Short mmCIF file of C-alpha atoms in Angstrom, two decimals:
data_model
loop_
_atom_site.label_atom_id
_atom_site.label_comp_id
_atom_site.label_asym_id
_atom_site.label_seq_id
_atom_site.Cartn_x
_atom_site.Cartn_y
_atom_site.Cartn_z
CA UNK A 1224 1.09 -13.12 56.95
CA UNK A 1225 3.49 -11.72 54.12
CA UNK A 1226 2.79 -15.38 52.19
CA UNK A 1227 -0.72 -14.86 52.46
CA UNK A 1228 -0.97 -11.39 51.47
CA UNK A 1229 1.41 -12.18 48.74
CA UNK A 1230 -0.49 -15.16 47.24
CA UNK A 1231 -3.61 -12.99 47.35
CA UNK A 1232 -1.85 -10.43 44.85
CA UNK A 1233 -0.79 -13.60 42.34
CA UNK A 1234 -4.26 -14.49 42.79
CA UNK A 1235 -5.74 -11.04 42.14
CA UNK A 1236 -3.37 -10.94 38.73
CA UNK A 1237 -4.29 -14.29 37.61
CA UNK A 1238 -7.84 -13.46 37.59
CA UNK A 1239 -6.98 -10.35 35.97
CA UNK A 1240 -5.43 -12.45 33.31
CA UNK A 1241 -8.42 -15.15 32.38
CA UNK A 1242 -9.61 -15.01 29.08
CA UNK A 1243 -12.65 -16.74 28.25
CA UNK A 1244 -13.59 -19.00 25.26
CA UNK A 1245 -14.37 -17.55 21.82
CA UNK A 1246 -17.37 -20.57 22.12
CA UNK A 1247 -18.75 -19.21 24.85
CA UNK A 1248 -19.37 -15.79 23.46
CA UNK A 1249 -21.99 -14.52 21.19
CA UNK A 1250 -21.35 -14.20 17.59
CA UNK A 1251 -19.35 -10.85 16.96
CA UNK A 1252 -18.36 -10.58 20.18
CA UNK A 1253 -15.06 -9.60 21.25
CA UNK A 1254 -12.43 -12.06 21.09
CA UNK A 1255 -8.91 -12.48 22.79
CA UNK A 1256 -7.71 -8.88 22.44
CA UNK A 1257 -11.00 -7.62 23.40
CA UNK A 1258 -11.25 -9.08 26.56
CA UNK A 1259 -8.11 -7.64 27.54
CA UNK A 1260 -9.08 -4.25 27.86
CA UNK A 1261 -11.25 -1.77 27.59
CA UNK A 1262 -12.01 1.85 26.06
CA UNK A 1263 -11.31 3.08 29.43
CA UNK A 1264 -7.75 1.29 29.46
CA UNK A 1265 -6.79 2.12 25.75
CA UNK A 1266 -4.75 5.26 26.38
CA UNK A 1267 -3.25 3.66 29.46
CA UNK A 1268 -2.16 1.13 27.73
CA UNK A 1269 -0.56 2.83 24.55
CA UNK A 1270 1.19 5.59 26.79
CA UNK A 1271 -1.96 8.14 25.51
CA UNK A 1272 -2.68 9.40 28.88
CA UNK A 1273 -2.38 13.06 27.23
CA UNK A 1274 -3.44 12.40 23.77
CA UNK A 1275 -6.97 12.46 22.43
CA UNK A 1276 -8.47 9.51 21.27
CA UNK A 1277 -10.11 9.32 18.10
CA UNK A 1278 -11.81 5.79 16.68
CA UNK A 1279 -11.34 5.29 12.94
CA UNK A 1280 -13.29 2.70 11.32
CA UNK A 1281 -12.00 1.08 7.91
CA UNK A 1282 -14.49 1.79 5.63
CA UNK A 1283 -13.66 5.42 6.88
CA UNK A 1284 -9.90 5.12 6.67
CA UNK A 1285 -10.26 3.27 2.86
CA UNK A 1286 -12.52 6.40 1.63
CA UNK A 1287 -10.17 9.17 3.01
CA UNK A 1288 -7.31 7.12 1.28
CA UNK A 1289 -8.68 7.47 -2.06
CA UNK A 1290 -9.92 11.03 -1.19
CA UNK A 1291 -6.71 12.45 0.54
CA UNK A 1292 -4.11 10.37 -0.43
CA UNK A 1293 -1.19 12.54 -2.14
CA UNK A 1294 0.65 9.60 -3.84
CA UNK A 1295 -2.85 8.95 -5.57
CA UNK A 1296 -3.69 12.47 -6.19
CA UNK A 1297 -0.36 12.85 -8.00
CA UNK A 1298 -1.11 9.60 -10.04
CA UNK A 1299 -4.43 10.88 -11.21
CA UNK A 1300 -2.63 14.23 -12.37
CA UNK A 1301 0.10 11.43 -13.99
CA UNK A 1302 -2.73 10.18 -15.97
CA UNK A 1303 -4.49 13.43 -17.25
CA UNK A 1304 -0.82 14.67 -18.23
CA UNK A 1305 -0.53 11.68 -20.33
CA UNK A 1306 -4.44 11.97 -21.99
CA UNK A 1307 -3.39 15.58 -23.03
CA UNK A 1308 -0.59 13.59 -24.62
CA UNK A 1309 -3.37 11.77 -27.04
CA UNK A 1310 -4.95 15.59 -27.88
CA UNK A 1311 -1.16 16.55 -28.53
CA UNK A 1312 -0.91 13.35 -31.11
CA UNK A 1313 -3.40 13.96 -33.08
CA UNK A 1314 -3.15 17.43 -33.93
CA UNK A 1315 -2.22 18.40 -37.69
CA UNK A 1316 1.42 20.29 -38.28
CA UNK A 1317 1.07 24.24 -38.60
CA UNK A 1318 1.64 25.86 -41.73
CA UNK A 1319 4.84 27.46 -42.50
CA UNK A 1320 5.22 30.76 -44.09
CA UNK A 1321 8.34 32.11 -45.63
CA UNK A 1322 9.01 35.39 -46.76
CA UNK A 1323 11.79 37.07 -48.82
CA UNK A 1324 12.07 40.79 -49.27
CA UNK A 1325 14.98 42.98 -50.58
CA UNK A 1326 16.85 45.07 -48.34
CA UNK A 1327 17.68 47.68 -50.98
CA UNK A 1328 16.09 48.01 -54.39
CA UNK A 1329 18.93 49.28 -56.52
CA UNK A 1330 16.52 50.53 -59.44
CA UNK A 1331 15.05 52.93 -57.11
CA UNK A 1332 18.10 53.28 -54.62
CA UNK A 1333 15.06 52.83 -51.74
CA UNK A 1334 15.43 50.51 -48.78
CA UNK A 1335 12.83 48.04 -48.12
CA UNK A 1336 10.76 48.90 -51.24
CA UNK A 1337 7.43 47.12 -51.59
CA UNK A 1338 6.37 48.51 -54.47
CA UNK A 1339 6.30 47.12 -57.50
CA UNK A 1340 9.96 48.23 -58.05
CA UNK A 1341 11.48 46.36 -55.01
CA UNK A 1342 11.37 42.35 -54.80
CA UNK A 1343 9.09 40.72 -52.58
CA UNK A 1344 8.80 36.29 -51.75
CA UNK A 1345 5.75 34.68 -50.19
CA UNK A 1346 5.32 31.38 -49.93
CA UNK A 1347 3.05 29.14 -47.57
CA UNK A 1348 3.67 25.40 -47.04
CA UNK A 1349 1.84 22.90 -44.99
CA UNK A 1350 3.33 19.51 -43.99
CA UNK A 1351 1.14 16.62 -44.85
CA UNK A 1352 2.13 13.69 -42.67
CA UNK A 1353 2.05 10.14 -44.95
CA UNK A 1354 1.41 6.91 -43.68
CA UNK A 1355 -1.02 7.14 -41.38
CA UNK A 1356 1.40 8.95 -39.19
CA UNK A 1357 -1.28 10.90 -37.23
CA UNK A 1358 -3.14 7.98 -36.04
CA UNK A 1359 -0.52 5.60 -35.34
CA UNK A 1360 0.96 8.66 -33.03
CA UNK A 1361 -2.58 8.54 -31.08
CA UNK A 1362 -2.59 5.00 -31.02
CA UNK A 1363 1.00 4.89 -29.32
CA UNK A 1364 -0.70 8.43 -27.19
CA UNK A 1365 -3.44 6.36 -25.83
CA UNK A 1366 -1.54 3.28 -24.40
CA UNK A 1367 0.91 5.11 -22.40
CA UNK A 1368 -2.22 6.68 -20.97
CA UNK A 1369 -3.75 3.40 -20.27
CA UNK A 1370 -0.46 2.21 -18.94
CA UNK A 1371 -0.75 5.29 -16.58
CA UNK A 1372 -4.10 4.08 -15.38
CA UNK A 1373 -2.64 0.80 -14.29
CA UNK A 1374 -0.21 2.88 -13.10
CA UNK A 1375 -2.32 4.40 -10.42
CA UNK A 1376 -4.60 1.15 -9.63
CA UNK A 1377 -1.49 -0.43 -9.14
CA UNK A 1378 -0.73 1.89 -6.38
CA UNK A 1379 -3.75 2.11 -5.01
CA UNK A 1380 -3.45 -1.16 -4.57
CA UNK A 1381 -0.46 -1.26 -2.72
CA UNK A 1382 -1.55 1.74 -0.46
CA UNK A 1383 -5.02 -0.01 0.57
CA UNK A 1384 -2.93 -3.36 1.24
CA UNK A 1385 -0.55 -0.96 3.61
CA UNK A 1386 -3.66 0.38 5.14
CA UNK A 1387 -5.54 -2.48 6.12
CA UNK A 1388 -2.54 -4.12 7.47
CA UNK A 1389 -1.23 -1.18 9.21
CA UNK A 1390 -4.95 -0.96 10.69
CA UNK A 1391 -4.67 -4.39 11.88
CA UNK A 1392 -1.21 -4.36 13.40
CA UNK A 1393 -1.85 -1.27 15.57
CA UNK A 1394 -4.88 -2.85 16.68
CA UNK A 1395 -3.48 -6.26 18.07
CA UNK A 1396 -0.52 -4.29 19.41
CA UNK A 1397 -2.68 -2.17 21.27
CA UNK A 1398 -4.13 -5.49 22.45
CA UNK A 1399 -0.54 -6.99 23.35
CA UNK A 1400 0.04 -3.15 25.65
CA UNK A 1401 -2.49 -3.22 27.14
CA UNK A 1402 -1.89 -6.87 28.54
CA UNK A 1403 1.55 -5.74 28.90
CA UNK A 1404 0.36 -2.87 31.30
CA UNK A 1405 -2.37 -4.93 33.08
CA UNK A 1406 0.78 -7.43 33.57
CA UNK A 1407 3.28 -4.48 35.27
CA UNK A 1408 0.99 -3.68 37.48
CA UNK A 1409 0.18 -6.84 39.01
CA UNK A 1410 4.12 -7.70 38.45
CA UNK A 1411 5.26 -4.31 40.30
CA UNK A 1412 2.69 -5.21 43.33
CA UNK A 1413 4.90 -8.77 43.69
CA UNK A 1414 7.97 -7.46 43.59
CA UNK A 1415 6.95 -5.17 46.38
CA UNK A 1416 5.91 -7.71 48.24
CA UNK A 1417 8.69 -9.97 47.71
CA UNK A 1418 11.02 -6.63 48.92
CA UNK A 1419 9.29 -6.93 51.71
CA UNK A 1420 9.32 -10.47 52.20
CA UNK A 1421 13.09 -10.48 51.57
CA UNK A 1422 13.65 -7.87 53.97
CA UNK A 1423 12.24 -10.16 56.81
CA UNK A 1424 14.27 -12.90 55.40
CA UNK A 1425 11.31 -14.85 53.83
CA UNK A 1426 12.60 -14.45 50.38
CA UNK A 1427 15.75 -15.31 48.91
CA UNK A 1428 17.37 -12.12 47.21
CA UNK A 1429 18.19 -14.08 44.27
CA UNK A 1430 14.46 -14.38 43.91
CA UNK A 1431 13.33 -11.24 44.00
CA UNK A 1432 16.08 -10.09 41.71
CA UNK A 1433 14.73 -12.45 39.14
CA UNK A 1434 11.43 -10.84 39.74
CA UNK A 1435 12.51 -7.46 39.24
CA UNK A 1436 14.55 -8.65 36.02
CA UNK A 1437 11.27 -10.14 34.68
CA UNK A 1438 9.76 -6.58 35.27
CA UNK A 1439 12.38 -4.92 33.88
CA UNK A 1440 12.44 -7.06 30.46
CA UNK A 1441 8.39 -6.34 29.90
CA UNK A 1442 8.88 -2.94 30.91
CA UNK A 1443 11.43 -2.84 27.73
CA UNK A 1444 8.92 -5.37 25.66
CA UNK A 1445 6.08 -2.71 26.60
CA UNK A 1446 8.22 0.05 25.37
CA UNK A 1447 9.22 -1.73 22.16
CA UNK A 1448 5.78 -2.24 20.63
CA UNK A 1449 4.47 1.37 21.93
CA UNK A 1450 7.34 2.64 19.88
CA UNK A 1451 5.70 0.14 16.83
CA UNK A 1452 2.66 1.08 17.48
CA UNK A 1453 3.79 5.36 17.16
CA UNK A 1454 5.46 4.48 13.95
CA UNK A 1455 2.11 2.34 12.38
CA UNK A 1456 0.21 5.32 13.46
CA UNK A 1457 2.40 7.96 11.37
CA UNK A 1458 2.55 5.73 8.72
CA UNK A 1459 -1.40 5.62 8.83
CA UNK A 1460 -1.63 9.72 9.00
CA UNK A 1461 0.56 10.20 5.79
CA UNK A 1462 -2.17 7.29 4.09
CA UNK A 1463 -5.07 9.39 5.28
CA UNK A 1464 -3.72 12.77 4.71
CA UNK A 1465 -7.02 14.06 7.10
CA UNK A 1466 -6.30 16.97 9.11
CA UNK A 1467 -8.48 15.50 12.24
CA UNK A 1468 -5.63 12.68 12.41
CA UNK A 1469 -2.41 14.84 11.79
CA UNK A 1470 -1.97 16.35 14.82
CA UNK A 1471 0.45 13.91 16.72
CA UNK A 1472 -1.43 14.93 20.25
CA UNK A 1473 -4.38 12.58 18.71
CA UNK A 1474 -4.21 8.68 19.22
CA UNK A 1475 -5.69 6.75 16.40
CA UNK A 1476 -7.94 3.59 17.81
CA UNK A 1477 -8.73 1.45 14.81
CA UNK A 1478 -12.17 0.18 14.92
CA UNK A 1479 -12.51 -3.60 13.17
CA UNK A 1480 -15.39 -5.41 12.85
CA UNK A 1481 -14.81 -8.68 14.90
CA UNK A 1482 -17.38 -10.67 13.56
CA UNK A 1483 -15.54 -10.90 9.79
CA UNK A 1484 -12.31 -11.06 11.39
CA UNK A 1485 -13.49 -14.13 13.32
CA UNK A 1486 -15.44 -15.37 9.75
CA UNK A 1487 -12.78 -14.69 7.51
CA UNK A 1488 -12.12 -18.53 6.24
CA UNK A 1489 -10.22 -19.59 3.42
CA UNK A 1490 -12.00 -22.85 2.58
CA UNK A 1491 -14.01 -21.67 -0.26
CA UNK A 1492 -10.71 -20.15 -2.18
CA UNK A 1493 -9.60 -22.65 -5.21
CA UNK A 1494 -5.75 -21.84 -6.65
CA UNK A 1495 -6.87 -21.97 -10.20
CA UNK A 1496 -9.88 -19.92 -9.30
CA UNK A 1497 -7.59 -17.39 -7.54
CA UNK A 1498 -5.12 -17.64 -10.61
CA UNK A 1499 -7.57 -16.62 -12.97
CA UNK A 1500 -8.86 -13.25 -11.14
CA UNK A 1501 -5.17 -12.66 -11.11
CA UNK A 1502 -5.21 -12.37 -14.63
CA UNK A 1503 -8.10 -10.55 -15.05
CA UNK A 1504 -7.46 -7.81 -12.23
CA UNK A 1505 -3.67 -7.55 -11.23
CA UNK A 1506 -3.30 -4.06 -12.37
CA UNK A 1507 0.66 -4.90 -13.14
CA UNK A 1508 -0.15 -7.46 -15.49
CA UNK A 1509 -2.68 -5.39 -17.11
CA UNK A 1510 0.03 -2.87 -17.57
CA UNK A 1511 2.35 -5.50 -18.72
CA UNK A 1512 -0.28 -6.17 -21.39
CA UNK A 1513 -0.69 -2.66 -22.62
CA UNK A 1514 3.54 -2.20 -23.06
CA UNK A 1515 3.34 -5.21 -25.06
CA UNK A 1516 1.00 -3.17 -27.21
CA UNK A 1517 2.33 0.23 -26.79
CA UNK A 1518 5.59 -1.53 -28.21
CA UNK A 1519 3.62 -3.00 -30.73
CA UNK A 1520 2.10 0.31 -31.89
CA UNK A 1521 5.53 2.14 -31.92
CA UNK A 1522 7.11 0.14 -34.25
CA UNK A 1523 3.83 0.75 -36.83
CA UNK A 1524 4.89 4.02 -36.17
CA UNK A 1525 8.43 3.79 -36.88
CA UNK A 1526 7.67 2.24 -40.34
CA UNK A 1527 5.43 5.11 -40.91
CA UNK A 1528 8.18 7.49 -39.54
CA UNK A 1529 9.95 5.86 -42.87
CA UNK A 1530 7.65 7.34 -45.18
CA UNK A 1531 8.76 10.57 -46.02
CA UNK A 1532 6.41 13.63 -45.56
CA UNK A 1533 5.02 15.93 -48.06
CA UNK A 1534 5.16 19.84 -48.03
CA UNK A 1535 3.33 21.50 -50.30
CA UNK A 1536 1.73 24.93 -51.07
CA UNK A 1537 1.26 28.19 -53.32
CA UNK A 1538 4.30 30.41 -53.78
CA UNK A 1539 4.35 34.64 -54.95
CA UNK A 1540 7.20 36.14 -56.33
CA UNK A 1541 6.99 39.67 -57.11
CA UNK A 1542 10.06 41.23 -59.34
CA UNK A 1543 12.22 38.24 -58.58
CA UNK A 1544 11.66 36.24 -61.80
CA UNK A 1545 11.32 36.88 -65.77
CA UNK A 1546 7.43 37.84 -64.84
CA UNK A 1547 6.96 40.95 -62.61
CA UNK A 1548 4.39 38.59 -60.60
CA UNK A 1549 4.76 35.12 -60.72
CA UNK A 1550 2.59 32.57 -58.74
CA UNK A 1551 3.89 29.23 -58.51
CA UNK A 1552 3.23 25.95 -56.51
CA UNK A 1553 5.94 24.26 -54.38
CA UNK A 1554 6.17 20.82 -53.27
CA UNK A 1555 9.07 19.28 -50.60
CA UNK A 1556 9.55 15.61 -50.32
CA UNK A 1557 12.69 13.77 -48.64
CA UNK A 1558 14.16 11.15 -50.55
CA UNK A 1559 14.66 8.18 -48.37
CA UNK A 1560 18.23 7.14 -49.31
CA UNK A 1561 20.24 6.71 -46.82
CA UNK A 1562 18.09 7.65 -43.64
CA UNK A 1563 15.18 5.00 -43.51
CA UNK A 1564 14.42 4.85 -39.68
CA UNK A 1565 16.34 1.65 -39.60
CA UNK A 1566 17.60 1.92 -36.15
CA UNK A 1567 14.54 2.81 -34.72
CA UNK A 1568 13.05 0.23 -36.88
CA UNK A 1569 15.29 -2.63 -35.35
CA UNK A 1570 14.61 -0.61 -31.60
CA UNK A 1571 11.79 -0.69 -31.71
CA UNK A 1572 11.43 -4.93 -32.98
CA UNK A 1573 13.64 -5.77 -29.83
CA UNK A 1574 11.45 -3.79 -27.46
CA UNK A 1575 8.61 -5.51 -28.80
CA UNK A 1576 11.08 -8.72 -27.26
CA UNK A 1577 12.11 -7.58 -23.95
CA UNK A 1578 7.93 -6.99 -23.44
CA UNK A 1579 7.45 -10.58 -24.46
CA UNK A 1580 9.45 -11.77 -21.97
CA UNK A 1581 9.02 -9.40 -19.34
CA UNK A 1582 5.45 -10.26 -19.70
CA UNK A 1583 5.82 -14.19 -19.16
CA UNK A 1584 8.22 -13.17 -16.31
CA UNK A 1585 5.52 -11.76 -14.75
CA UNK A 1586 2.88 -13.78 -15.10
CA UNK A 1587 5.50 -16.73 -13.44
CA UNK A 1588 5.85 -14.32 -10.67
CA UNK A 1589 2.12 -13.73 -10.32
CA UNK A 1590 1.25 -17.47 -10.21
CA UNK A 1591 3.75 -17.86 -7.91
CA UNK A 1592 2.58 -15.03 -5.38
CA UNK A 1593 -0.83 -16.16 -5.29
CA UNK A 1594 0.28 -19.79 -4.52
CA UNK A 1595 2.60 -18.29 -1.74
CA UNK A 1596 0.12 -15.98 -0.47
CA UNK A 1597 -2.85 -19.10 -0.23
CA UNK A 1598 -0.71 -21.21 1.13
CA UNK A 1599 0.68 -18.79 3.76
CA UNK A 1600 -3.22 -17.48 4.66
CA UNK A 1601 -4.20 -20.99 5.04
CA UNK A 1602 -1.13 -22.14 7.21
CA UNK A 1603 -1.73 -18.82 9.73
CA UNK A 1604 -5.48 -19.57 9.56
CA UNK A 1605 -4.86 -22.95 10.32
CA UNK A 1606 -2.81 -22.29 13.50
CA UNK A 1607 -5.28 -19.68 14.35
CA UNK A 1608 -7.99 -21.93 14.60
CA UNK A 1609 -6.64 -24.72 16.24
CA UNK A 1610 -5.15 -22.82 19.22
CA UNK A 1611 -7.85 -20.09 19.33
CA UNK A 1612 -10.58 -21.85 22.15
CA UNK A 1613 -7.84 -23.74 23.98
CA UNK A 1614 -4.32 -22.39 24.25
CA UNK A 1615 -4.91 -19.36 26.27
CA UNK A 1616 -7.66 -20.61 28.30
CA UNK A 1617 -5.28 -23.54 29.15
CA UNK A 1618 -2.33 -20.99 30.71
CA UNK A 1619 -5.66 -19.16 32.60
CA UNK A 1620 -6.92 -22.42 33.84
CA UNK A 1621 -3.31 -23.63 34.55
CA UNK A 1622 -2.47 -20.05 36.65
CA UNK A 1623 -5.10 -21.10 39.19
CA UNK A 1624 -2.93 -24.37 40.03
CA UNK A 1625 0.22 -22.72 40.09
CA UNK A 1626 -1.09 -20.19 42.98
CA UNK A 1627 -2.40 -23.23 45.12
CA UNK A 1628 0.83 -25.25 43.69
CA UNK A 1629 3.19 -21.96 45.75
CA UNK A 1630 0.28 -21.72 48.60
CA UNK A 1631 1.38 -24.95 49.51
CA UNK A 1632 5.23 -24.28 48.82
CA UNK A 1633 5.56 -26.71 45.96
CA UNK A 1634 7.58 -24.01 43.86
CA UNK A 1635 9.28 -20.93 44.68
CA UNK A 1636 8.92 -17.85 43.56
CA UNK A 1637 11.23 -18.07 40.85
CA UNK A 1638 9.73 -20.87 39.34
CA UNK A 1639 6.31 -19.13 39.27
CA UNK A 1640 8.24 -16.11 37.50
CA UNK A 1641 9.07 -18.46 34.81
CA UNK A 1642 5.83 -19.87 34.42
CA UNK A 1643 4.65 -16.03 34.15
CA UNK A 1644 7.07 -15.20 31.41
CA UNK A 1645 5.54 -18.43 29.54
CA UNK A 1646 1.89 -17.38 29.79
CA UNK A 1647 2.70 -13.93 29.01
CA UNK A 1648 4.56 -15.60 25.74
CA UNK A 1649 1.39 -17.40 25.16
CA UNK A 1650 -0.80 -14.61 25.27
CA UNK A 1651 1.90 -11.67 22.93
CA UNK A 1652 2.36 -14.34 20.59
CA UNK A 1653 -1.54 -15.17 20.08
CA UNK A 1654 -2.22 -11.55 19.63
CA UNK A 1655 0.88 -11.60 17.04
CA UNK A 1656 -0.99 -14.73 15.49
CA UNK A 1657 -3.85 -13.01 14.53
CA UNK A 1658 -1.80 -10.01 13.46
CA UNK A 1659 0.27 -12.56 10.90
CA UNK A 1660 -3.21 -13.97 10.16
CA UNK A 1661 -5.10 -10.87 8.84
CA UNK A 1662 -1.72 -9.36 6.91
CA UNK A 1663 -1.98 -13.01 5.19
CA UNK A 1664 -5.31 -12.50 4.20
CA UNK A 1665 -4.67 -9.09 2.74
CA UNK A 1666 -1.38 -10.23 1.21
CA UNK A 1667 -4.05 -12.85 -0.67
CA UNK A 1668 -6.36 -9.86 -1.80
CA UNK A 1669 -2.70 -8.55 -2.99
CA UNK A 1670 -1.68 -10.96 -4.72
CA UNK A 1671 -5.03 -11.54 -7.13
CA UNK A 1672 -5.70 -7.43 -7.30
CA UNK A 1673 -8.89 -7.65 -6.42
CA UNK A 1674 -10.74 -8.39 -2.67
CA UNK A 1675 -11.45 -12.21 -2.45
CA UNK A 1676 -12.13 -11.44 1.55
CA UNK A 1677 -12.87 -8.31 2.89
CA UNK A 1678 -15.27 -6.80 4.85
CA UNK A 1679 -18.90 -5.69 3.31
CA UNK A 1680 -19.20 -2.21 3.57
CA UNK A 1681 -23.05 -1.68 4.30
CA UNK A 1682 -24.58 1.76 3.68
CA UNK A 1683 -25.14 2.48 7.66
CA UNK A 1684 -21.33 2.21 7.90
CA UNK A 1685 -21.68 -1.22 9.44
CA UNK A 1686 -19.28 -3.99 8.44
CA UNK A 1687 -20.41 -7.50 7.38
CA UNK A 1688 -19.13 -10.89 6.39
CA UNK A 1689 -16.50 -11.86 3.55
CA UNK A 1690 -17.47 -11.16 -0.21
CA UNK A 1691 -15.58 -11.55 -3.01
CA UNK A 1692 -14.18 -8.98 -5.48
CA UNK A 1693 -15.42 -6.36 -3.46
CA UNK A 1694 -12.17 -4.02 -3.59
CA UNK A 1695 -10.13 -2.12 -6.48
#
């Protein structure tokens, strides 16, 4: 009687446990992870019994980032700061005006006499920068602003490639719980049993300890990615910065749309193709660019900065010369003996080096990322695809003969624990797959700075297929 009811409980979680074939679903319905659970199961399965659930879809979560974020915010104020630095540049020097007067006028024993008796100095000078000084100095202003506008898409594109991935992984992990939990329970029911079995002698104690090991080491598994899954979700509320997802009572469900996920393909991406979009959008090699030229510029302006400046301007002098008022011009000019701006000269030549080769440095480095990153999308894509409609539904259609295989007492318990652990493998490390295969796909958008496959945004907030430079 105990064998029966026990093989009725194995029987009950293998069920529990099929997963049907991607090919025999519609298009955009729910795959692997989907059929694992359901809304109803999510906050079981994530330990959110108590916390509110809110569903965040990524179009949403991409358009608080660039509204909320404070990392972004803070570049944008980066970049103003540095465009008041071009208004600074090209303003004009302010006049100077110097004035002498006597303390004590000795012809009329007076203090401070501005009459015609005391002595009184004005003169007024105004600095006329030579050499084009003025707009070299805006010139040099406006690239470091435009190197502060890479700057900020070069964190923005960082920050969307954390969101999307972080998105993804708390979504598959969810998946991978909620198996986990659907597995405990039927788990906890057969070591029950097997108690009881064991304490009518059926069971070998060895056996059930084994089974209560096995429980013990998903129990910690479970425990483990819950703890992932909390730390993805904080990581996503600093991202969003949105008040409605701050409060740590709230449990974020991300919200994908299945039918790109499943579409995503990388057949149609070329290297050289992919190469040259990485030249044209990878905001660090735009900035590269633009300190190759802001180097540039500065040493114009350090040859300018050689050319001395002129100050020039009217000059009164009232009972201080041979005339009782004399008006006079002055004119100040450096002579440019022994301080030519050499060493900023030469500084400013090297710089102009270290750019050059910074610059090829990077663009090695670039070409190499975007070859790693294909290759890598393709290889998880690969995998993905060719285990997708058969290795899961193999361990589901394989659970059915292990149950008959222990009806009939061709294995023991213990041997039908081990073929549990394996199918619970199977299923974790599919979910993981697909996890590995989206943050390759992103880590491709990455690499070429712009979104060779993403998700089409429509204007009712739906998601479509893959399109191509779709994202900053």
């Amino acid at each position: 009687m105990n064998k029966k009811i026990l093989t009725f409980l194995i029987l009950v979680w293998a069920t529990n446990q099929t997963v049907s074939q991607p090919d025999s679903t519609p298009s955009g319905a729910p795959g692997i992870g989907e059929t694992l659970y359901t809304d109803a199961k999510i906050a079981a399965a994530s330990g959110d019994q108590e916390r509110t659930q809110v569903h965040l879809e990524l179009a949403k979560a991409e358009e608080l980032l660039w509204k909320n974020n404070l990392l972004l915010l803070a570049s944008k104020f980066n970049i103003d700061a540095r465009k008041a630095g071009i208004e600074q540049a090209g303003l004009y020097a302010n006049p100077n005006i110097f004035v002498d007067q006597s303390i004590f006028a000795e012809p009329t024993q007076r203090y401070f006499d501005f009459t015609r008796s005391g002595q009184t100095v004005v003169q007024i000078q105004q600095v006329f920068l030579l050499g084009g000084k003025i707009d070299k100095r805006v010139r040099v202003a406006e690239l470091s602003a435009k190197m502060s506008e890479q700057e900020f898409y070069d964190l923005a594109r960082a920050l969307i490639t954390k969101l999307r991935r972080t998105f993804y992984f708390i979504h598959y992990y969810r998946d991978a719980i909620a198996f986990y939990d659907k597995s405990l329970i039927a788990l906890e029911k057969t070591v029950n049993s097997a108690e009881l079995a064991h304490k009518r002698r059926a069971v070998l104690q060895s056996e059930v300890l084994r089974l209560k090991a096995l429980l013990f080491f998903l129990r910690k598994e479970r425990e483990d990615l819950r703890i992932k899954v909390l730390e993805k979700e904080a990581d996503l509320r600093v991202l969003l910065n949105e008040d409605t997802y701050k409060n740590q009572a709230v449990a974020i469900v991300p919200v994908l749309d299945l039918d790109f996920v499943e579409k995503a393909s990388m057949e149609g991406l070329k290297l050289d193709n992919m190469l040259a979009k990485a030249r044209e959008y990878r905001p660090d090699l735009k900035k590269a660019v633009q300190a190759l030229r802001y180097e540039e510029a500065n040493l114009e302006l350090q040859h300018a900065n050689a050319i001395p400046d002129l100050a020039f301007g009217p000059m009164y002098n009232r009972g201080g010369t041979a005339f009782q008022n004399y008006w006079g011009i002055t004119a100040q000019l450096n002579i440019p003996i022994f301080d030519r701006n050499q060493g900023n000269i030469k500084a400013a030549e090297k710089s102009i080096q270290v750019r050059k080769q910074e610059l090829k440095n990077l663009i090695l480095e670039v070409e190499n990322d975007v070859s790693v990153a294909l290759a890598t999308a393709k290889a998880k894509d690969d995998l993905y695809r060719k285990f997708r409609n058969t290795y899961t539904k193999d361990y589901a259609d394989l659970a059915e003969d292990m149950i008959l295989s222990y009806e009939k007492r061709y294995i023991s318990i213990l041997e039908f624990a081990d073929f549990f652990e394996t199918y619970r493998s199977s299923i974790v490390e599919m979910l993981r797959l697909q996890t590995d295969r989206m943050e390759a796909i992103e880590g491709v958008n990455y690499s070429v700075g712009t979104g060779l496959i993403v998700p089409s945004y429509k204007s009712n907030g739906e998601s479509g297929g893959a399109k191509e430079g779709g994202s900053k």
